[in-house]
JSON list of C-alpha atoms in Angstrom, two decimals:
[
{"chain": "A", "resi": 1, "resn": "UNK", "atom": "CA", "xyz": [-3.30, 1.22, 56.01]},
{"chain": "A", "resi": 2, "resn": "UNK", "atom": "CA", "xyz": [-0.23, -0.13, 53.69]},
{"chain": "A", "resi": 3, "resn": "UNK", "atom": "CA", "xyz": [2.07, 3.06, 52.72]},
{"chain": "A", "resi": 4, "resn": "UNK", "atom": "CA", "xyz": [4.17, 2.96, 49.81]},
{"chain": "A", "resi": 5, "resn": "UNK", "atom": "CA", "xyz": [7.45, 5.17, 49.88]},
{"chain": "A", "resi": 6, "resn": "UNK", "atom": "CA", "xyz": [8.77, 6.09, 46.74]},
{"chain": "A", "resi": 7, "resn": "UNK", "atom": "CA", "xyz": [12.44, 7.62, 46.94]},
{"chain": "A", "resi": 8, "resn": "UNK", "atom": "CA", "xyz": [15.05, 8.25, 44.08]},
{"chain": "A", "resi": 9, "resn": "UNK", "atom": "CA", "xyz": [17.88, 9.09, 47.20]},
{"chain": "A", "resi": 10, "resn": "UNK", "atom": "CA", "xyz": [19.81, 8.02, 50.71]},
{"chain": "A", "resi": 11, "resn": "UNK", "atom": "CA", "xyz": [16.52, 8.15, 52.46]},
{"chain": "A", "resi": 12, "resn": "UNK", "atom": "CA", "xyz": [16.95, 9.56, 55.77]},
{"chain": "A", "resi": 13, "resn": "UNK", "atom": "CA", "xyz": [13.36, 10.67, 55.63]},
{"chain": "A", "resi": 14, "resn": "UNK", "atom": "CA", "xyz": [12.67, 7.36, 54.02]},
{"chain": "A", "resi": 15, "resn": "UNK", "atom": "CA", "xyz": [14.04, 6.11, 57.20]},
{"chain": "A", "resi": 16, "resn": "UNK", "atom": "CA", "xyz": [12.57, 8.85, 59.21]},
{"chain": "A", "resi": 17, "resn": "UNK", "atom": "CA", "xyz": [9.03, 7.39, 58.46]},
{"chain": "A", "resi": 18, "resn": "UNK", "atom": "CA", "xyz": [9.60, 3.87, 58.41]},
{"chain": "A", "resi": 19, "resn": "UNK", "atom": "CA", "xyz": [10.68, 4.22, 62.50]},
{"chain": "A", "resi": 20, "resn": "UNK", "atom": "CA", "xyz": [7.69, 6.67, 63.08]},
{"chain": "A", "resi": 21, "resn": "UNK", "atom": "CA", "xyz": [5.17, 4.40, 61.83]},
{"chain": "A", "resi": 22, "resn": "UNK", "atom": "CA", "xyz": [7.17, 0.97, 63.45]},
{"chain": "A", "resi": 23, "resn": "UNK", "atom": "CA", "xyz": [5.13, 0.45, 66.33]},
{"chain": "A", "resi": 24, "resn": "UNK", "atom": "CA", "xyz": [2.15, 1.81, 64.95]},
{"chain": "A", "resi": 25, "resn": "UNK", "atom": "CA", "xyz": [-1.26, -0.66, 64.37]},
{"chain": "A", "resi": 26, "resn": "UNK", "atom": "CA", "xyz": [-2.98, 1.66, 61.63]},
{"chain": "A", "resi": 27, "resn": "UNK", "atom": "CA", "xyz": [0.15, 2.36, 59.82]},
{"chain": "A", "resi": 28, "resn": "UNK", "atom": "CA", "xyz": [2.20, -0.33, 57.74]},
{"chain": "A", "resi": 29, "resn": "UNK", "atom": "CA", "xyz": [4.85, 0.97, 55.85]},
{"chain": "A", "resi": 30, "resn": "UNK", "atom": "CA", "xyz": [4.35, -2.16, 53.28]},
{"chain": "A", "resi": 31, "resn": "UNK", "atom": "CA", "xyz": [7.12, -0.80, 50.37]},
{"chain": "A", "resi": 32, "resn": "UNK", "atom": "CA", "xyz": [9.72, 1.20, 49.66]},
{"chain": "A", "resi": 33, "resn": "UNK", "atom": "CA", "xyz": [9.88, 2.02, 45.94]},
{"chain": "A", "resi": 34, "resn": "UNK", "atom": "CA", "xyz": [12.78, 3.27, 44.12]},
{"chain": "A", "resi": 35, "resn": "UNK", "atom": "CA", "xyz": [14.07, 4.46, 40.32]},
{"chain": "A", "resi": 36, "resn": "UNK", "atom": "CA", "xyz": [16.87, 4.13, 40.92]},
{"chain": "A", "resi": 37, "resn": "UNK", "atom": "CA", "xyz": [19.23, 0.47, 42.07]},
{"chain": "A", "resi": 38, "resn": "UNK", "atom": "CA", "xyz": [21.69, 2.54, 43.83]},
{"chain": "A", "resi": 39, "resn": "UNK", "atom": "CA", "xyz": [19.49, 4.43, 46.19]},
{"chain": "A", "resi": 40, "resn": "UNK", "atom": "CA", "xyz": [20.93, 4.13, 49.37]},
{"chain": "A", "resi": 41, "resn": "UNK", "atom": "CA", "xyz": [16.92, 4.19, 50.73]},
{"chain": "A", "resi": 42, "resn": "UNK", "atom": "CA", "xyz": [16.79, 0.70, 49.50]},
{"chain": "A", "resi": 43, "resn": "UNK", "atom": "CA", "xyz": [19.76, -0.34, 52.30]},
{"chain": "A", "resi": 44, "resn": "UNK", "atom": "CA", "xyz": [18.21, 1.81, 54.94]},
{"chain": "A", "resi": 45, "resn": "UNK", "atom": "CA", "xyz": [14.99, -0.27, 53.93]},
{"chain": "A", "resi": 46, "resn": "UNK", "atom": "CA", "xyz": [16.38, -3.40, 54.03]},
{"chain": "A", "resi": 47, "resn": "UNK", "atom": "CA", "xyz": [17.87, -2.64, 57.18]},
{"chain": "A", "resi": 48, "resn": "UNK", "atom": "CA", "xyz": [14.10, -2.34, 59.00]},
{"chain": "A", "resi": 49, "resn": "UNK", "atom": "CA", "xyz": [12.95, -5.15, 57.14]},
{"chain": "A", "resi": 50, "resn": "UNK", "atom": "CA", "xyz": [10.93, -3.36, 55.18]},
{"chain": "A", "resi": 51, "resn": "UNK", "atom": "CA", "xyz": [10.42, -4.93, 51.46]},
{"chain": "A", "resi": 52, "resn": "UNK", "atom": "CA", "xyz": [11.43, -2.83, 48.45]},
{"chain": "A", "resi": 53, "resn": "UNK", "atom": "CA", "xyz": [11.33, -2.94, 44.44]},
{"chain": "A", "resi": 54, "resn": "UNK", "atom": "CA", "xyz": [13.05, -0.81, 41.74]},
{"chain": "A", "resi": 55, "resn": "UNK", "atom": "CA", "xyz": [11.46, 0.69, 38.97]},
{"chain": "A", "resi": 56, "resn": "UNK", "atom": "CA", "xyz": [13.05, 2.06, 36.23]},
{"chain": "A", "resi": 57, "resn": "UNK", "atom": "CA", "xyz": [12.01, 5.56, 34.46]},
{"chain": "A", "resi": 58, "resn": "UNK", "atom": "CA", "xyz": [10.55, 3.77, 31.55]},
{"chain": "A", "resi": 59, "resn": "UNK", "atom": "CA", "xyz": [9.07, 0.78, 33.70]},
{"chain": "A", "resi": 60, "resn": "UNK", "atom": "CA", "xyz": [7.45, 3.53, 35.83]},
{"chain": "A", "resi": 61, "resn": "UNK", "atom": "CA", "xyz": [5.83, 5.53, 33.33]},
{"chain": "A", "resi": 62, "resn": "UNK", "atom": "CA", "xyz": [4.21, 1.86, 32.62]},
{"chain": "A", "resi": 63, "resn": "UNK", "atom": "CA", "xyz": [0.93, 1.26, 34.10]},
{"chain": "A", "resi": 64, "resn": "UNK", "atom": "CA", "xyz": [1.30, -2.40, 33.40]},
{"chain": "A", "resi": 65, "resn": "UNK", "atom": "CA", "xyz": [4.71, -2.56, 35.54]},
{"chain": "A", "resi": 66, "resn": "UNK", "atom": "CA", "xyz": [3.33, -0.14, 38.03]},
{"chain": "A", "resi": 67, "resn": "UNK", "atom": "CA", "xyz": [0.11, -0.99, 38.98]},
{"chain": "A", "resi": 68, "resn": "UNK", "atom": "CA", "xyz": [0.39, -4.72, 39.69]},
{"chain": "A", "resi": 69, "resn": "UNK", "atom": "CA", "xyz": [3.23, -3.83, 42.35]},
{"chain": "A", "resi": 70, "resn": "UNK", "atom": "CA", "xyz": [0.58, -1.45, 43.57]},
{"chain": "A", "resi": 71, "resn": "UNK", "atom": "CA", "xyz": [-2.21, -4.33, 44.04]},
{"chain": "A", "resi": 72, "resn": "UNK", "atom": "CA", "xyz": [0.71, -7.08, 45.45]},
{"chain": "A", "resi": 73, "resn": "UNK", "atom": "CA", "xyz": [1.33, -5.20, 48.41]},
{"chain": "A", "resi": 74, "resn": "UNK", "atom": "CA", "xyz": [-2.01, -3.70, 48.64]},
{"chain": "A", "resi": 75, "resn": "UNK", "atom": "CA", "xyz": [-0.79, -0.27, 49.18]},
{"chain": "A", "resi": 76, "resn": "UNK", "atom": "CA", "xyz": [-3.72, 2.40, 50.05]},
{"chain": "A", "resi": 77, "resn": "UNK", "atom": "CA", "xyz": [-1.59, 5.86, 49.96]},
{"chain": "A", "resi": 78, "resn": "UNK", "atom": "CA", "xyz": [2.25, 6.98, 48.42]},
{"chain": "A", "resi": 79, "resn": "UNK", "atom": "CA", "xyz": [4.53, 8.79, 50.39]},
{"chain": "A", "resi": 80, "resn": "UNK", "atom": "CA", "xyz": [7.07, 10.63, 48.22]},
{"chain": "A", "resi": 81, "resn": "UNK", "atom": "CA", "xyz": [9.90, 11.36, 49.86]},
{"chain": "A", "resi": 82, "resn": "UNK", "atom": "CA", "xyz": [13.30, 12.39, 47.58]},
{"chain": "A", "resi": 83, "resn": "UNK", "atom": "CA", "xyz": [11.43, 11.14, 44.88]},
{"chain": "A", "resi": 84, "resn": "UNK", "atom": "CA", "xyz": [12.95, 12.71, 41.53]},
{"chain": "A", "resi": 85, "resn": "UNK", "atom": "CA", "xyz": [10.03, 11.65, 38.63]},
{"chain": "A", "resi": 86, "resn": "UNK", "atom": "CA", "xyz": [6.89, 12.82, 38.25]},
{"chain": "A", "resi": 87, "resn": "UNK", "atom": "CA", "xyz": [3.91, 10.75, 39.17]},
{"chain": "A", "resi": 88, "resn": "UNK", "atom": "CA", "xyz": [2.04, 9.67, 35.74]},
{"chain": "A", "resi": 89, "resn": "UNK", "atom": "CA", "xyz": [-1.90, 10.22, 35.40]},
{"chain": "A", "resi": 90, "resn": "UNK", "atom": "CA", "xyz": [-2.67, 7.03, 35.74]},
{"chain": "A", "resi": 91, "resn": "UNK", "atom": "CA", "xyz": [-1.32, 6.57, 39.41]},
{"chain": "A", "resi": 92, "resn": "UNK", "atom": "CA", "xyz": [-2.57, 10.19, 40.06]},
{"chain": "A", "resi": 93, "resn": "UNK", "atom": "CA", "xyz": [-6.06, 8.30, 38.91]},
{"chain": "A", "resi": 94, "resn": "UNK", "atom": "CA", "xyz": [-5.76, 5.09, 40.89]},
{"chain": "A", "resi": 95, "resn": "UNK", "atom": "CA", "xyz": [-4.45, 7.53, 44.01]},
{"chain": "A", "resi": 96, "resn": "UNK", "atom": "CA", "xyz": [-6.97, 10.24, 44.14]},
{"chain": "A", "resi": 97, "resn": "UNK", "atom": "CA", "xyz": [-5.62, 12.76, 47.03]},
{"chain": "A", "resi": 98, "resn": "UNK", "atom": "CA", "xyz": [-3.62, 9.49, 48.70]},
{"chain": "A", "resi": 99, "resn": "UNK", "atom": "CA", "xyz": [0.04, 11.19, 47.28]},
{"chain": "A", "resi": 100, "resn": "UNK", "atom": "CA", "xyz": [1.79, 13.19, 49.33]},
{"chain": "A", "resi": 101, "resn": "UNK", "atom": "CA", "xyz": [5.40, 14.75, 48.86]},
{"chain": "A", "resi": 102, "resn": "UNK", "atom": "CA", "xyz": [7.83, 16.73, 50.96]},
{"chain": "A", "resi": 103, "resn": "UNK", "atom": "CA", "xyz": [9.29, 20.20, 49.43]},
{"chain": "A", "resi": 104, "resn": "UNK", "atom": "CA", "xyz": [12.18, 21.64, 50.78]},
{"chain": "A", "resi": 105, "resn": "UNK", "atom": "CA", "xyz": [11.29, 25.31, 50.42]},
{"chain": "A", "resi": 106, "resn": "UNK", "atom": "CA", "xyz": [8.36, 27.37, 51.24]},
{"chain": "A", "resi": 107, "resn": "UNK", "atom": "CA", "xyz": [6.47, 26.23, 48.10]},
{"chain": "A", "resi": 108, "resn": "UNK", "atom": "CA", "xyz": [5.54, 28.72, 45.95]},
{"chain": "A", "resi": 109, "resn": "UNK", "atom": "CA", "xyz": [8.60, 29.94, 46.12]},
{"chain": "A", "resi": 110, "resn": "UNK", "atom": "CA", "xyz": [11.59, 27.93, 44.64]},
{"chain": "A", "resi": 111, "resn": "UNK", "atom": "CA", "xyz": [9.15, 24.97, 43.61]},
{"chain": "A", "resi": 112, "resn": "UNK", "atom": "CA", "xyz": [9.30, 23.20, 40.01]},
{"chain": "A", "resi": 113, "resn": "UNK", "atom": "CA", "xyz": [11.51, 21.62, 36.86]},
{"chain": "A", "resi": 114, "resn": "UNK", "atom": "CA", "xyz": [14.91, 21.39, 37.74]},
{"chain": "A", "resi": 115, "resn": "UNK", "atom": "CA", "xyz": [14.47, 22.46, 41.89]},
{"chain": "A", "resi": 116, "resn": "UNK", "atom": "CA", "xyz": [15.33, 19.85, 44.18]},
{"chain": "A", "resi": 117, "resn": "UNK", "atom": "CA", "xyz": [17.95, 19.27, 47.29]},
{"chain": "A", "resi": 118, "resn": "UNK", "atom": "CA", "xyz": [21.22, 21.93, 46.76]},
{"chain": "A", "resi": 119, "resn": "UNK", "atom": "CA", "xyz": [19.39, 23.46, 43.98]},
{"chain": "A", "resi": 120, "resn": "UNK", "atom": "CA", "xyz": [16.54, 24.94, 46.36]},
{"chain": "A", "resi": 121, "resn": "UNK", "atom": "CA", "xyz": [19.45, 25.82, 49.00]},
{"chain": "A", "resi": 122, "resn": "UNK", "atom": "CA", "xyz": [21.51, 27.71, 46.57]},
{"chain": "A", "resi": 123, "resn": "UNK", "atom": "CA", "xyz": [18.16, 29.58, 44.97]},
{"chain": "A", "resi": 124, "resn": "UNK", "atom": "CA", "xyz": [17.22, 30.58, 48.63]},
{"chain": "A", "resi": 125, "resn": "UNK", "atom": "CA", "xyz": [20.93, 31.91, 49.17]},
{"chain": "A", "resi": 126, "resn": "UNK", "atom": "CA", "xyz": [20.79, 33.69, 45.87]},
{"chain": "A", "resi": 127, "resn": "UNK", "atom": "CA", "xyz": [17.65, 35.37, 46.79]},
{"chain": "A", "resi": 128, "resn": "UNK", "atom": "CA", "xyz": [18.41, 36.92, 50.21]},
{"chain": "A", "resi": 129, "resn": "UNK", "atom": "CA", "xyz": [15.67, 34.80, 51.81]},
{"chain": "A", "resi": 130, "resn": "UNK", "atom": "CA", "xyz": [15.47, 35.43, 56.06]},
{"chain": "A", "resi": 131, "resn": "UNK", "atom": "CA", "xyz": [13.59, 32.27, 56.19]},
{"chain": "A", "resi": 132, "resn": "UNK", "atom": "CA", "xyz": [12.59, 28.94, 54.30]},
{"chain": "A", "resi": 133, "resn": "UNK", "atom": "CA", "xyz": [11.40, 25.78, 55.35]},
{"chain": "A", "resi": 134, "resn": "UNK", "atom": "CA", "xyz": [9.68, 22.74, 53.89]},
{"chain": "A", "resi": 135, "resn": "UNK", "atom": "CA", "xyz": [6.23, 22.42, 52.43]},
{"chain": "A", "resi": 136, "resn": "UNK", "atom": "CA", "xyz": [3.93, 19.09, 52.72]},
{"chain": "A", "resi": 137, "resn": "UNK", "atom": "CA", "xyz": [1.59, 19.30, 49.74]},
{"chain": "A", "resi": 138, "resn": "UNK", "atom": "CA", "xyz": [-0.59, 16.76, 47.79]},
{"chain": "A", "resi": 139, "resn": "UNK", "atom": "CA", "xyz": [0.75, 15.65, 44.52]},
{"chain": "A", "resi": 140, "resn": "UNK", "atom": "CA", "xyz": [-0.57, 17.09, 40.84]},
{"chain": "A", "resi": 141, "resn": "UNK", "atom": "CA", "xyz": [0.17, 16.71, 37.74]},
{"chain": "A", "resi": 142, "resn": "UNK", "atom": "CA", "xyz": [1.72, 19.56, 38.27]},
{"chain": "A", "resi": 143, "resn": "UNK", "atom": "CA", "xyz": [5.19, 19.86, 39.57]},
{"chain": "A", "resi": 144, "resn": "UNK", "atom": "CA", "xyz": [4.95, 20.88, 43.18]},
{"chain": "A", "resi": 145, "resn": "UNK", "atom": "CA", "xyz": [1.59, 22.51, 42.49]},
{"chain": "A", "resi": 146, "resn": "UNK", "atom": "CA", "xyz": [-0.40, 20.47, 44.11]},
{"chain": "A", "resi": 147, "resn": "UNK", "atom": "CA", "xyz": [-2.42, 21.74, 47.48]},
{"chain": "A", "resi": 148, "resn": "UNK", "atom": "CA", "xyz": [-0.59, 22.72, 50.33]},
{"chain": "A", "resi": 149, "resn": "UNK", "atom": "CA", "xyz": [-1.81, 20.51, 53.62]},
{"chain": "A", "resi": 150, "resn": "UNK", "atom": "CA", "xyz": [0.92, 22.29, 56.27]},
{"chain": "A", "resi": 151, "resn": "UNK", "atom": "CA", "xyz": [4.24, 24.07, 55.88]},
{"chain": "A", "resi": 152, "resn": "UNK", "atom": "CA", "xyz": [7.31, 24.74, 58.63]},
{"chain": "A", "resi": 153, "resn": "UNK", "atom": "CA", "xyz": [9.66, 27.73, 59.03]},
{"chain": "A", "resi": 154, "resn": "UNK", "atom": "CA", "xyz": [13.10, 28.36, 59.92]},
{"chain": "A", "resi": 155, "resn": "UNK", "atom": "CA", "xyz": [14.62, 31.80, 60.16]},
{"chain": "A", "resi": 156, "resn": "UNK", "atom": "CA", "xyz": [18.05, 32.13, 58.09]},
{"chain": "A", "resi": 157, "resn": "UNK", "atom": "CA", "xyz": [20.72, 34.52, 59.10]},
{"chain": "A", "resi": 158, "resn": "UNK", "atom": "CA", "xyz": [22.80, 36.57, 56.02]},
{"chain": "A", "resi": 159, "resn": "UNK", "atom": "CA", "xyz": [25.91, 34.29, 56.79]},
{"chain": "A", "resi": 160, "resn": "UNK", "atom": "CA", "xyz": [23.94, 31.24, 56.24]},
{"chain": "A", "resi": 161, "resn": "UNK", "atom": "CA", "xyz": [25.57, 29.32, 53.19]},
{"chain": "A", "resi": 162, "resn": "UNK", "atom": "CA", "xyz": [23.58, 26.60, 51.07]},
{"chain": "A", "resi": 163, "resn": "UNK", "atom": "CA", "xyz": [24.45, 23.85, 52.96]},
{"chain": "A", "resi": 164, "resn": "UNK", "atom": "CA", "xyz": [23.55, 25.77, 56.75]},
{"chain": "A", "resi": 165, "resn": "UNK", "atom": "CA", "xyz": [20.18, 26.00, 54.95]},
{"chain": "A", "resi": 166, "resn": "UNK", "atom": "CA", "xyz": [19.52, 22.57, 53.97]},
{"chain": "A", "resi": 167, "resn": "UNK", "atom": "CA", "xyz": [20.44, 21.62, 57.49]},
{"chain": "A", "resi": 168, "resn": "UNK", "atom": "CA", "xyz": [17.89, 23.52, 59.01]},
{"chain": "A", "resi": 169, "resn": "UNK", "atom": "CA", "xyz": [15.27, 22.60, 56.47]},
{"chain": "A", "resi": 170, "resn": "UNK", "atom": "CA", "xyz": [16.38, 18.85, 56.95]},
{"chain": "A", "resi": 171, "resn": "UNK", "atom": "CA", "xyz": [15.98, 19.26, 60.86]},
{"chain": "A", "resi": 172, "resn": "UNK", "atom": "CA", "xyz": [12.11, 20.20, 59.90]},
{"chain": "A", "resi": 173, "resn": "UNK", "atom": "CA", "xyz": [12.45, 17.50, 57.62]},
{"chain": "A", "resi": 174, "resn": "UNK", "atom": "CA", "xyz": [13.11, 14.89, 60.40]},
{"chain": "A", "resi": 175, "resn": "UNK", "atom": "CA", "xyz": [10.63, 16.39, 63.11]},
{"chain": "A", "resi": 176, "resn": "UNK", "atom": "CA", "xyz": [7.31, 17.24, 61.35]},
{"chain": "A", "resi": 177, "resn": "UNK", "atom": "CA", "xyz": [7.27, 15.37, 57.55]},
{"chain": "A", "resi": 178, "resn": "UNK", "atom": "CA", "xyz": [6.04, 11.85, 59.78]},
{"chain": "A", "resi": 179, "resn": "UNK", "atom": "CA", "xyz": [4.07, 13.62, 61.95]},
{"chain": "A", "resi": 180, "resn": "UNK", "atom": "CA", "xyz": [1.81, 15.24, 59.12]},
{"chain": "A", "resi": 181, "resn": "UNK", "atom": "CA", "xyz": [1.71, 11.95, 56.87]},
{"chain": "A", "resi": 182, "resn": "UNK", "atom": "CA", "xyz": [-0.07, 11.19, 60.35]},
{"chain": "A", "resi": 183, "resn": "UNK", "atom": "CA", "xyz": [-2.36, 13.91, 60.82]},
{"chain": "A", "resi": 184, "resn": "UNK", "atom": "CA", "xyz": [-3.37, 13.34, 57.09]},
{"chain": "A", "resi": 185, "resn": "UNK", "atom": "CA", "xyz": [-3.65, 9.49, 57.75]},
{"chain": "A", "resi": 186, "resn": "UNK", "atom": "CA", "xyz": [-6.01, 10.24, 60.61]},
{"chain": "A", "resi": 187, "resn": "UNK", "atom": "CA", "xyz": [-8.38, 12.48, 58.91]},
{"chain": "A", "resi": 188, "resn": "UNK", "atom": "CA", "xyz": [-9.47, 9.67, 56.32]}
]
């Protein structure tokens, strides 16, 4: 199976992945896929010898730019991980239930327009939260709306600040966001 990971970031669950799946003979992580020419993902990439492309925001939202890149390295499921635009219709349509993203809060909660990385962290401080965590979840056309397929907790202690938050939630990050992209893998 030929995984695409789209990232807009550094990619240290980018990288995460790519060394899960490494030695793996069902699993080839066949692209990394950024917006962005300065994502640091694209080193990290580069680094395992794992090919990559960047995509604009306008190229993206073309299914003429898009697709084709899809077909040449015959990728069969997305993995978004620190991946900043929303997925268009028609990948949503060429991908049905074969996108899955990473959410650093306990979706519902803190989920949306405008909440990713510090933002989450500072909302969760704001709020008096004792716990948070990160939510695996199929990708919509919704912003993180999409079904939930597993979440993981962390408790959170009043003198937590923002960025003792997003290092627990990135600790979750790093053990279970592979390990479900496998379970979900394995179930197809």
């Amino acid at each position: 199976m030929n995984i695409a990971i789209f990232v807009s970031g550094s990619g240290t669950n980018c990288e995460n992945i790519i060394r899960y799946f490494q030695n793996s003979d069902k699993v080839n992580i066949a692209l990394v896929l950024s917006n962005r020419a300065d994502a640091y993902a694209l080193e990290r990439a580069k680094n395992l010898n794992v090919p990559s492309v960047v995509v604009p925001k306008a190229d993206f939202m073309s299914e003429q730019v898009l697709i084709p890149i899809m077909k040449e390295y015959h990728i069969d499921f997305i993995v978004l991980a620190g991946f900043l635009l929303m997925i268009p219709d028609f990948l949503l349509k060429a991908y049905p239930r074969s996108i899955v993203n990473i959410h650093p809060s306990l979706l519902p909660k803190y989920g949306g327009k405008g909440m990713w990385g510090h933002h989450v962290h500072e909302a969760v401080k704001a709020a008096g939260e004792t716990e948070s965590g990160i939510t695996i979840h199929w990708v919509s056309e919704v912003c993180d709306g999409g079904e939930i397929i597993a979440q993981h907790r962390t408790p959170l202690s009043p003198t937590d600040t923002p960025d003792d938050i997003a290092t627990k939630v990135h600790v979750l990050e790093m053990e279970y966001f592979p390990k479900e992209i496998e379970k979900v893998l394995t179930q197809r």
